[in-house]
PDB file of N, CA and C in Angstrom:
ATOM      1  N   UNK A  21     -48.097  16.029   2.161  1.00  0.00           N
ATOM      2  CA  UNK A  21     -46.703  15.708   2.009  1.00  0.00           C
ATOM      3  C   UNK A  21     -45.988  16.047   3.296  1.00  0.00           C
ATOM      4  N   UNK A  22     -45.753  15.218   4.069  1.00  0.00           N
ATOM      5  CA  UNK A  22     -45.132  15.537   5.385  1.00  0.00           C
ATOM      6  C   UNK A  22     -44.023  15.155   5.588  1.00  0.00           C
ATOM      7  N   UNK A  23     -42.923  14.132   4.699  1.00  0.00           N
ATOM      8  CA  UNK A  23     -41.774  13.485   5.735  1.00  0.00           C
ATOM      9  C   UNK A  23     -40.519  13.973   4.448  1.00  0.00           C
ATOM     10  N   UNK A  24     -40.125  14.575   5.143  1.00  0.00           N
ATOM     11  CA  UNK A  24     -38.184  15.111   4.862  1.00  0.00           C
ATOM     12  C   UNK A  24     -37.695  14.019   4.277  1.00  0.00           C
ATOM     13  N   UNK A  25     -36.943  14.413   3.062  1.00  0.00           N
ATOM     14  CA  UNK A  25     -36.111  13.254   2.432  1.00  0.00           C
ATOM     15  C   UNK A  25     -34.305  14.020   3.482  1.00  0.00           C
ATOM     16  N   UNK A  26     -33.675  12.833   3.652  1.00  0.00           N
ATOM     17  CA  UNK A  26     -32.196  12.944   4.061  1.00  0.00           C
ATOM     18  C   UNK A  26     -31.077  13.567   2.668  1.00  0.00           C
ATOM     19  N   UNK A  27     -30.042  14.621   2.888  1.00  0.00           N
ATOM     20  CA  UNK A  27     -29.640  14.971   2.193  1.00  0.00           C
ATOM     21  C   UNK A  27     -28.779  14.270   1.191  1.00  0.00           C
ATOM     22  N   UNK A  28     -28.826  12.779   1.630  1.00  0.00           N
ATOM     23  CA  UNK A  28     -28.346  11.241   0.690  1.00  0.00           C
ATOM     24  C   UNK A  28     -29.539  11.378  -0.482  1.00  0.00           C
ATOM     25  N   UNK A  29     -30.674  11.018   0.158  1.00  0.00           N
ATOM     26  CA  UNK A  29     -31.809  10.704  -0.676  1.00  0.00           C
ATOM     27  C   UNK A  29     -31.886  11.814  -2.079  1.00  0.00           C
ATOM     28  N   UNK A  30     -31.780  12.958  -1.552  1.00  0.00           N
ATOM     29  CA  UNK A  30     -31.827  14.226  -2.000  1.00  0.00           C
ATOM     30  C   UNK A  30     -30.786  13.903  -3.549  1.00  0.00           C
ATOM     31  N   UNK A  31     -29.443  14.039  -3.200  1.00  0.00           N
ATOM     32  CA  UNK A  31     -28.936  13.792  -4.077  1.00  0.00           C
ATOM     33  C   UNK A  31     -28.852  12.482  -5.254  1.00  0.00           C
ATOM     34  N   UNK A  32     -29.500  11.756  -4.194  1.00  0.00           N
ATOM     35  CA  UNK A  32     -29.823  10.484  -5.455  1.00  0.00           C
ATOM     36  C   UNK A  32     -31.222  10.659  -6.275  1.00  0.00           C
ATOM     37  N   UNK A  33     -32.100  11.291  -6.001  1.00  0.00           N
ATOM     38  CA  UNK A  33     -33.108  11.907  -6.862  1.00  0.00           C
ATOM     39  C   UNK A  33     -32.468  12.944  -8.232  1.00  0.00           C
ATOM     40  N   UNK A  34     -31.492  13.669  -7.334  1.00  0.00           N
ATOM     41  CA  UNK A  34     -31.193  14.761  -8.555  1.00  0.00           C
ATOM     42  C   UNK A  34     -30.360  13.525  -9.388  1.00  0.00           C
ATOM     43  N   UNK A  35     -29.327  12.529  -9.094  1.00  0.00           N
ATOM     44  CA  UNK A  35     -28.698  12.293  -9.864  1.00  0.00           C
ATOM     45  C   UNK A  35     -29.536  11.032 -10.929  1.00  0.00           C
ATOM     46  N   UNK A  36     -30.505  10.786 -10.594  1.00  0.00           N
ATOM     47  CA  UNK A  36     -31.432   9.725 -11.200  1.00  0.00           C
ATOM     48  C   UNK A  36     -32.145  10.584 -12.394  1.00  0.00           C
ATOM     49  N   UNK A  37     -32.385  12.249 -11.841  1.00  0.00           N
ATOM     50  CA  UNK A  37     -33.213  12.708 -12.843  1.00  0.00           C
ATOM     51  C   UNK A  37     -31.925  13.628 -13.212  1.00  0.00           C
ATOM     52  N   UNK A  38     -30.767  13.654 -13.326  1.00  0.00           N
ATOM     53  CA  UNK A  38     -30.059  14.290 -14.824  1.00  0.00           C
ATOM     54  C   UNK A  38     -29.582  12.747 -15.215  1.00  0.00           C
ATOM     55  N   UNK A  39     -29.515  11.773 -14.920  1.00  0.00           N
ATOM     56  CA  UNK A  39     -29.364  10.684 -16.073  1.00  0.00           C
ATOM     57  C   UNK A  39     -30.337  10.804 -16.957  1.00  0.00           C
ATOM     58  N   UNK A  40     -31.876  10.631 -16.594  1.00  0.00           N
ATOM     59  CA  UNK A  40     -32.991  10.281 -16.905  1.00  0.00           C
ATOM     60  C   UNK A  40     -32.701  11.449 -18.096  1.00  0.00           C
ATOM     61  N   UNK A  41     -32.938  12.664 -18.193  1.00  0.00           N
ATOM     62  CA  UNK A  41     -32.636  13.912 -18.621  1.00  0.00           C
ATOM     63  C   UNK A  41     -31.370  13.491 -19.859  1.00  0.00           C
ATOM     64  N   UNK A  42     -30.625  13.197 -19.687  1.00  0.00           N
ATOM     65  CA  UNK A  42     -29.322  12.887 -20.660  1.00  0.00           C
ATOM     66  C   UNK A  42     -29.946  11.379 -21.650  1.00  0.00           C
ATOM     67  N   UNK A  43     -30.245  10.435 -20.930  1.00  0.00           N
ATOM     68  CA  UNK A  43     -31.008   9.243 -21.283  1.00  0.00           C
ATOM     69  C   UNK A  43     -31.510   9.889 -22.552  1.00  0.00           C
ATOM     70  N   UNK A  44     -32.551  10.961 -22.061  1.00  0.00           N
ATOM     71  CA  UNK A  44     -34.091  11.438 -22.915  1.00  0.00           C
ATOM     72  C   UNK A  44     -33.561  11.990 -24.340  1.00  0.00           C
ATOM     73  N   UNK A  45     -31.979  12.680 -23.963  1.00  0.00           N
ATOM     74  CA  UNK A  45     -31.528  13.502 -24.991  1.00  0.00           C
ATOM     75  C   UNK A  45     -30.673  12.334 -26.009  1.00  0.00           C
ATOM     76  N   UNK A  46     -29.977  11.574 -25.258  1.00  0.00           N
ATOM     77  CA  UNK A  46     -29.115  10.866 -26.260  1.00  0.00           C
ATOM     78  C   UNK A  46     -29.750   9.513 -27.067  1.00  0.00           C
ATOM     79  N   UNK A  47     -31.453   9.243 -26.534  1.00  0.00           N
ATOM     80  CA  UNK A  47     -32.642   8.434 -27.084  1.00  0.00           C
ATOM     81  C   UNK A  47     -33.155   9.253 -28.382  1.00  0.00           C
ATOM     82  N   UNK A  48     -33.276  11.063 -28.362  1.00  0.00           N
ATOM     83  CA  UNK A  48     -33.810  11.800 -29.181  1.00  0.00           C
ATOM     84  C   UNK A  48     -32.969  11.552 -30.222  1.00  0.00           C
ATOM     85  N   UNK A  49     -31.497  11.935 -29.935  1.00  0.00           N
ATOM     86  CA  UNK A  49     -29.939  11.982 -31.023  1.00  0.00           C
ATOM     87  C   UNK A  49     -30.481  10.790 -32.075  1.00  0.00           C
ATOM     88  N   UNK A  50     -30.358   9.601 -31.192  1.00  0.00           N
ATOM     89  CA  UNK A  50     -30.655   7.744 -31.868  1.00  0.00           C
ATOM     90  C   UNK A  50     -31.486   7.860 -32.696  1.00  0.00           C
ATOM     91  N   UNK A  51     -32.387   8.730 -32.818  1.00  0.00           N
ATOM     92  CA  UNK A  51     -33.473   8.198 -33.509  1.00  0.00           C
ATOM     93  C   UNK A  51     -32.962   8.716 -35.073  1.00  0.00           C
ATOM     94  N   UNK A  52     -32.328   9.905 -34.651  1.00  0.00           N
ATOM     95  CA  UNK A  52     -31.960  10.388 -36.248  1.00  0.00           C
ATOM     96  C   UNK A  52     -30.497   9.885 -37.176  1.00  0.00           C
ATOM     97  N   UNK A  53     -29.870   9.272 -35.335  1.00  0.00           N
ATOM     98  CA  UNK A  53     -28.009   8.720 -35.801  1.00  0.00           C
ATOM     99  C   UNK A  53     -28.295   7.289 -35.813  1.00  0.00           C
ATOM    100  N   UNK A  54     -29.326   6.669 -36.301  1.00  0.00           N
ATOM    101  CA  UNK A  54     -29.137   5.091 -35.536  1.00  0.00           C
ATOM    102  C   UNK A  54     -27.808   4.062 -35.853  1.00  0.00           C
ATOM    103  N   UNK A  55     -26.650   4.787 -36.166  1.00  0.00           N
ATOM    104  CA  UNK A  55     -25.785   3.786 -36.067  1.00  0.00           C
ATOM    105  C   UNK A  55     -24.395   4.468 -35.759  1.00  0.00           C
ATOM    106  N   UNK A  56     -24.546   5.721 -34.898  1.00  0.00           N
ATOM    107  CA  UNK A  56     -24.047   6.659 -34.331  1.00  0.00           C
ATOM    108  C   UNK A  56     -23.407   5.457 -33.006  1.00  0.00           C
ATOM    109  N   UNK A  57     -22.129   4.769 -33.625  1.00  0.00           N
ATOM    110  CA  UNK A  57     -22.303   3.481 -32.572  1.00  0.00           C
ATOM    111  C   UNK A  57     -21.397   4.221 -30.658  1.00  0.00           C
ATOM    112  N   UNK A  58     -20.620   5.360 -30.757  1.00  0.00           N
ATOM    113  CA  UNK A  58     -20.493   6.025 -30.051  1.00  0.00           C
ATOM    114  C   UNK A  58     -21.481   6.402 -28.381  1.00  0.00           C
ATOM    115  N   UNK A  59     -22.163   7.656 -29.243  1.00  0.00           N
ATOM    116  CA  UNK A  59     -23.411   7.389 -28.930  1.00  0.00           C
ATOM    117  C   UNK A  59     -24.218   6.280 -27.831  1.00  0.00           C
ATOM    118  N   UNK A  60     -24.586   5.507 -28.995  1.00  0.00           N
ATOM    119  CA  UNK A  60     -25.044   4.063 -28.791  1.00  0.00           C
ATOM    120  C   UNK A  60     -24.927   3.373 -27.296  1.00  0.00           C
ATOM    121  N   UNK A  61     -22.977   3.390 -27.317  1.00  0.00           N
ATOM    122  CA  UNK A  61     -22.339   3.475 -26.184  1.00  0.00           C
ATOM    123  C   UNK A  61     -22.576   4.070 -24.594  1.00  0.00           C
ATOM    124  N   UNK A  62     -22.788   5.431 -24.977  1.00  0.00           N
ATOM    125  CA  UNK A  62     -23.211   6.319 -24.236  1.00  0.00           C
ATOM    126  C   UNK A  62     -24.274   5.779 -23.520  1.00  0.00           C
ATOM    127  N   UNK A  63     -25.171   5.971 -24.248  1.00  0.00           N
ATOM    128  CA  UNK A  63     -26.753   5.185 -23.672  1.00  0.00           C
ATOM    129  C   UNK A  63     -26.612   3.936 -22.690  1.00  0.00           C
ATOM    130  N   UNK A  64     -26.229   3.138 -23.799  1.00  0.00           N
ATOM    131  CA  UNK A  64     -26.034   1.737 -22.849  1.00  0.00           C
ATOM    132  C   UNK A  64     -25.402   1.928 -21.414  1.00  0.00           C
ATOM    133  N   UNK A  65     -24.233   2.760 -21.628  1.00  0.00           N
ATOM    134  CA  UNK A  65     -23.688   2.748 -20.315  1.00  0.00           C
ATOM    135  C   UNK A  65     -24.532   3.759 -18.876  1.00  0.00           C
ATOM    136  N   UNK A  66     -25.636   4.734 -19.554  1.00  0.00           N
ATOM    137  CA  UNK A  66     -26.209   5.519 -18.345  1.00  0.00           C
ATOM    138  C   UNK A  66     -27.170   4.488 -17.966  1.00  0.00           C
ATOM    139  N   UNK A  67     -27.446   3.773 -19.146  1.00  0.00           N
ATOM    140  CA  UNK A  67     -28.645   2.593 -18.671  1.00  0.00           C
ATOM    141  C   UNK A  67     -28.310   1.826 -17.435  1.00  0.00           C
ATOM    142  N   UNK A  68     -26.890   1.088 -17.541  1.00  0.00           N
ATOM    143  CA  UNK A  68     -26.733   0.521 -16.005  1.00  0.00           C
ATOM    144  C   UNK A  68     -26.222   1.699 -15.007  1.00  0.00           C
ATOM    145  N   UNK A  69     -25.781   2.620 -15.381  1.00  0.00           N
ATOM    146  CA  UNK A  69     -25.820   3.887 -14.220  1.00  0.00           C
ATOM    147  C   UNK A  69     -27.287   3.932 -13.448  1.00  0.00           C
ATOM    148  N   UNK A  70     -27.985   4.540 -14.618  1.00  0.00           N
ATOM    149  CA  UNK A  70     -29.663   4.304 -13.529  1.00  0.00           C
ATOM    150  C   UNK A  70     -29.953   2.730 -13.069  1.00  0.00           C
ATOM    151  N   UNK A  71     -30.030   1.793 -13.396  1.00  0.00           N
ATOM    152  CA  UNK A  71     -30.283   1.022 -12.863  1.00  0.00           C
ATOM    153  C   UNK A  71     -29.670   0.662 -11.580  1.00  0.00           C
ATOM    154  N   UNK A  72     -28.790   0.943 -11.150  1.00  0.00           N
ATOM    155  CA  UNK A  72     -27.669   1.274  -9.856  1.00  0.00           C
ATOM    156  C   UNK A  72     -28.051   2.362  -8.976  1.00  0.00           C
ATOM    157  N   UNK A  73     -28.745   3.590  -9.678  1.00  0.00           N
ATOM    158  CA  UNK A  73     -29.025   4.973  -9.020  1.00  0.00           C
ATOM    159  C   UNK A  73     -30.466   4.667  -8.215  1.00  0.00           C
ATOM    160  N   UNK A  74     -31.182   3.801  -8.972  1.00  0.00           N
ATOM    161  CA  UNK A  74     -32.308   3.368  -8.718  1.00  0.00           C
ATOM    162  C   UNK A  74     -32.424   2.181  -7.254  1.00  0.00           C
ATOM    163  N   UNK A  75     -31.489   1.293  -7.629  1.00  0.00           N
ATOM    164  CA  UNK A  75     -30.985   0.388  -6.607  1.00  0.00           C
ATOM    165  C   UNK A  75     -30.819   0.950  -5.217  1.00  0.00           C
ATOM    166  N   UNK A  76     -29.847   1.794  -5.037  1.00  0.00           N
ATOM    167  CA  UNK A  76     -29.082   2.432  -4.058  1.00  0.00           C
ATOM    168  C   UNK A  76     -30.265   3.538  -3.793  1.00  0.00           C
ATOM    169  N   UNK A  77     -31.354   4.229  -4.622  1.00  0.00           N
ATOM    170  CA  UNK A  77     -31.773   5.199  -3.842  1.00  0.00           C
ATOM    171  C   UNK A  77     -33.114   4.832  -3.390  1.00  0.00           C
ATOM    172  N   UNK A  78     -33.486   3.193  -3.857  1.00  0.00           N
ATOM    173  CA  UNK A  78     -34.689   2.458  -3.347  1.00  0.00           C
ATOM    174  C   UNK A  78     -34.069   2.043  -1.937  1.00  0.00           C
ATOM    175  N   UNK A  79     -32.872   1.525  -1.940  1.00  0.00           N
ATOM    176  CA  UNK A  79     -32.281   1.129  -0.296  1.00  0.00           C
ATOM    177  C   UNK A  79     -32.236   2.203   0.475  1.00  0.00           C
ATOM    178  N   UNK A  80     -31.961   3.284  -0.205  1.00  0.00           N
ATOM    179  CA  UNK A  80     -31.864   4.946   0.784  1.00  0.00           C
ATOM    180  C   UNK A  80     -33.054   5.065   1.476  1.00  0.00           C
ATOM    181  N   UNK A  81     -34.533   4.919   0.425  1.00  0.00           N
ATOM    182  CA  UNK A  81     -35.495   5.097   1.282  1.00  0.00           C
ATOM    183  C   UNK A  81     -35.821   4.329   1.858  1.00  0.00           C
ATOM    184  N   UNK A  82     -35.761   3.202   1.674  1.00  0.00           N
ATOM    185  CA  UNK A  82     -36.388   1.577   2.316  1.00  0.00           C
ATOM    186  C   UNK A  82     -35.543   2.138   4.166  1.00  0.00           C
ATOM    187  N   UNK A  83     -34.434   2.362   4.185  1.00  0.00           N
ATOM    188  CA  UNK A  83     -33.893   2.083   5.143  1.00  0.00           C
ATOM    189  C   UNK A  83     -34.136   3.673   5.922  1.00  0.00           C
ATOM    190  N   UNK A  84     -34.818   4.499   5.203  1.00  0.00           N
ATOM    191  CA  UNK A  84     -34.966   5.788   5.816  1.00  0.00           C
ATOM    192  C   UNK A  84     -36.580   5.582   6.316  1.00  0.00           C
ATOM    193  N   UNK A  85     -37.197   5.177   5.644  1.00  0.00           N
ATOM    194  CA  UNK A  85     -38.981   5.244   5.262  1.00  0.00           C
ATOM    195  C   UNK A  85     -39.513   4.315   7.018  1.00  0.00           C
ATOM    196  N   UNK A  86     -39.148   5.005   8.087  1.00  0.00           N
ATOM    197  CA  UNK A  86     -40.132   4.130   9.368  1.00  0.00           C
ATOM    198  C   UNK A  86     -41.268   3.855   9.181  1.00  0.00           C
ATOM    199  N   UNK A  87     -41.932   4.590   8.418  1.00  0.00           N
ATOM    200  CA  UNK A  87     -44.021   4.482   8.029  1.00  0.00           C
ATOM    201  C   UNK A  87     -43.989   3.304   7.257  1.00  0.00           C
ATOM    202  N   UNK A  88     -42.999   2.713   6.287  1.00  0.00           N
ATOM    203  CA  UNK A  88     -43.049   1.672   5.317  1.00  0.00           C
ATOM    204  C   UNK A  88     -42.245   0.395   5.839  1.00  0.00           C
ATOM    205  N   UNK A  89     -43.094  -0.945   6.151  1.00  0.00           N
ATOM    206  CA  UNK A  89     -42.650  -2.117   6.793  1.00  0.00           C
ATOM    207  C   UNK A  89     -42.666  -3.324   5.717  1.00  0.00           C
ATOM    208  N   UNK A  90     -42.101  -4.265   5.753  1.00  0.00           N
ATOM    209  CA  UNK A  90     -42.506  -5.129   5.200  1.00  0.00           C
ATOM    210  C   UNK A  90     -43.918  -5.778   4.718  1.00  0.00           C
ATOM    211  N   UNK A  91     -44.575  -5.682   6.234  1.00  0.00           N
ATOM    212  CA  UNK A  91     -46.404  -6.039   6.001  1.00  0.00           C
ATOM    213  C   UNK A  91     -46.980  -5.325   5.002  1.00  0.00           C
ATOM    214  N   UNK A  92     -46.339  -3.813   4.740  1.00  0.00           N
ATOM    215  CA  UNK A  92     -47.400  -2.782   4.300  1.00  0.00           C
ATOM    216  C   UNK A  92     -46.950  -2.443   2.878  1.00  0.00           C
ATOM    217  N   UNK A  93     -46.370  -3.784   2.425  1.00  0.00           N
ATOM    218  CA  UNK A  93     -46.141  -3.365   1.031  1.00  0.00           C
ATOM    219  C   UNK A  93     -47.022  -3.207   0.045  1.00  0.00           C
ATOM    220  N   UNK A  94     -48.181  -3.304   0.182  1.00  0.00           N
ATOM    221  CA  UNK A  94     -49.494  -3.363  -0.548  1.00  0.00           C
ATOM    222  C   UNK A  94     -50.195  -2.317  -0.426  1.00  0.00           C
ATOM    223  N   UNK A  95     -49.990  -1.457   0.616  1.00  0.00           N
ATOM    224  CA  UNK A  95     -50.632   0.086   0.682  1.00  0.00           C
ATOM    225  C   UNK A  95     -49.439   0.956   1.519  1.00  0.00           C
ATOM    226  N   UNK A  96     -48.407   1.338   0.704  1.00  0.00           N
ATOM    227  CA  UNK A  96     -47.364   1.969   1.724  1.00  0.00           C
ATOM    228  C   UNK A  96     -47.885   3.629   1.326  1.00  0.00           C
ATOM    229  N   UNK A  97     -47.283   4.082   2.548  1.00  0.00           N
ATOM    230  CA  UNK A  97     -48.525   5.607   2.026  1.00  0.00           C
ATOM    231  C   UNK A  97     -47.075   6.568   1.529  1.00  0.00           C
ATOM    232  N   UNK A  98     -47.623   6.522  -0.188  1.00  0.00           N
ATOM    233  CA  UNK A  98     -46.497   7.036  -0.366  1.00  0.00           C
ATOM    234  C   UNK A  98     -46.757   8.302  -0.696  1.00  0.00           C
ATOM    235  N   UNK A  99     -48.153   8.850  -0.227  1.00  0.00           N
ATOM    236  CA  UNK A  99     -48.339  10.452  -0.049  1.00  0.00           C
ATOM    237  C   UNK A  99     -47.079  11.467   0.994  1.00  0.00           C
ATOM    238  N   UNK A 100     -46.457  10.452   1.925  1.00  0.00           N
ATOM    239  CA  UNK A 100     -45.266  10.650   2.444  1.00  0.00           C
ATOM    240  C   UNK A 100     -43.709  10.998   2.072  1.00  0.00           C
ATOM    241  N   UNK A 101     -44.083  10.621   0.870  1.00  0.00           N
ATOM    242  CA  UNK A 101     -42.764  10.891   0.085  1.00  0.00           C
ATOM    243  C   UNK A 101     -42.702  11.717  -0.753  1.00  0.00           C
ATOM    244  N   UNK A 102     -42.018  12.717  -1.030  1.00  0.00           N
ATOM    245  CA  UNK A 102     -41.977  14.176  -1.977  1.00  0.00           C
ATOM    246  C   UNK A 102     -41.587  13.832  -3.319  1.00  0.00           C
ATOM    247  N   UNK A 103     -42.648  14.732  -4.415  1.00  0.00           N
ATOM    248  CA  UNK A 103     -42.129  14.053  -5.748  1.00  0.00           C
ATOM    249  C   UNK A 103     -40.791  14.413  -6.079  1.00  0.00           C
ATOM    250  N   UNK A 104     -40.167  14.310  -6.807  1.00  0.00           N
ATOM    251  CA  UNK A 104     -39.049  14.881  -7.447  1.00  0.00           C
ATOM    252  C   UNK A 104     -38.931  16.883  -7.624  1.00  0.00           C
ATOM    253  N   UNK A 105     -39.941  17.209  -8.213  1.00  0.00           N
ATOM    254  CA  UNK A 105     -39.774  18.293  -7.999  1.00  0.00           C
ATOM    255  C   UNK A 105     -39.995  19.273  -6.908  1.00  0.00           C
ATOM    256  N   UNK A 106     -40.283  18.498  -5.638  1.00  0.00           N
ATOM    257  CA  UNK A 106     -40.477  18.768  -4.382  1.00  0.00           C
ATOM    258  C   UNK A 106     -39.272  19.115  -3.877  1.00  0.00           C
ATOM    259  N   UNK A 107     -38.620  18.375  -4.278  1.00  0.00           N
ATOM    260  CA  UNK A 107     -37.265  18.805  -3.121  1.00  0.00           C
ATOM    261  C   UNK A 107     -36.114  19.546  -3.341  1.00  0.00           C
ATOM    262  N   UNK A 108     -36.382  20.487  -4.205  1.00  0.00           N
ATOM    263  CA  UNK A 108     -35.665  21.518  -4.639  1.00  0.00           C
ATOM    264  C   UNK A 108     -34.351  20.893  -5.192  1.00  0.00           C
ATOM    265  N   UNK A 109     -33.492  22.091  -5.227  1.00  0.00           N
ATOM    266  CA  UNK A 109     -32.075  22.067  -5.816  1.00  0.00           C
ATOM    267  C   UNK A 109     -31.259  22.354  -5.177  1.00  0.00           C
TER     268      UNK A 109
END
């Protein structure tokens, strides 16, 4: 694991994984409220939050990542990139 995430990147990891985290909890709630239409609400709306968090923090790295080119989309070495719980808090 060798290459530094930027303190952008950084924060779009944490904020991808407390959606993900809230996602997990208000999916658990559903199963027992299923018409908890509130709720319901809730969900739907972190759903296009991550899908946006995801967007913006795939462009963060795309445009940070020099080792990763267009050609090398088929083996990009993503031993280069720190998991999530790599990069602290």
């Amino acid at each position: 694991m060798g290459k530094l995430l930027d303190q952008e990147s950084v924060h779009l990891m944490q904020e991808l994984q407390a959606i993900d985290f809230t996602m997990q909890e208000l999916s658990i709630y559903l199963q027992s409220h299923p018409n908890d239409s509130i709720v319901s609400l809730q969900y739907n709306e972190l759903a296009g939050e991550r899908r946006e968090s995801i967007r913006r923090l795939e462009a963060q790295m795309w445009m940070n990542s020099s080792y990763l080119t267009r050609d090398d989309q088929e083996n990009p070495e993503w031993d280069l990139v720190p998991m999530p719980w790599q990069i602290g808090s």
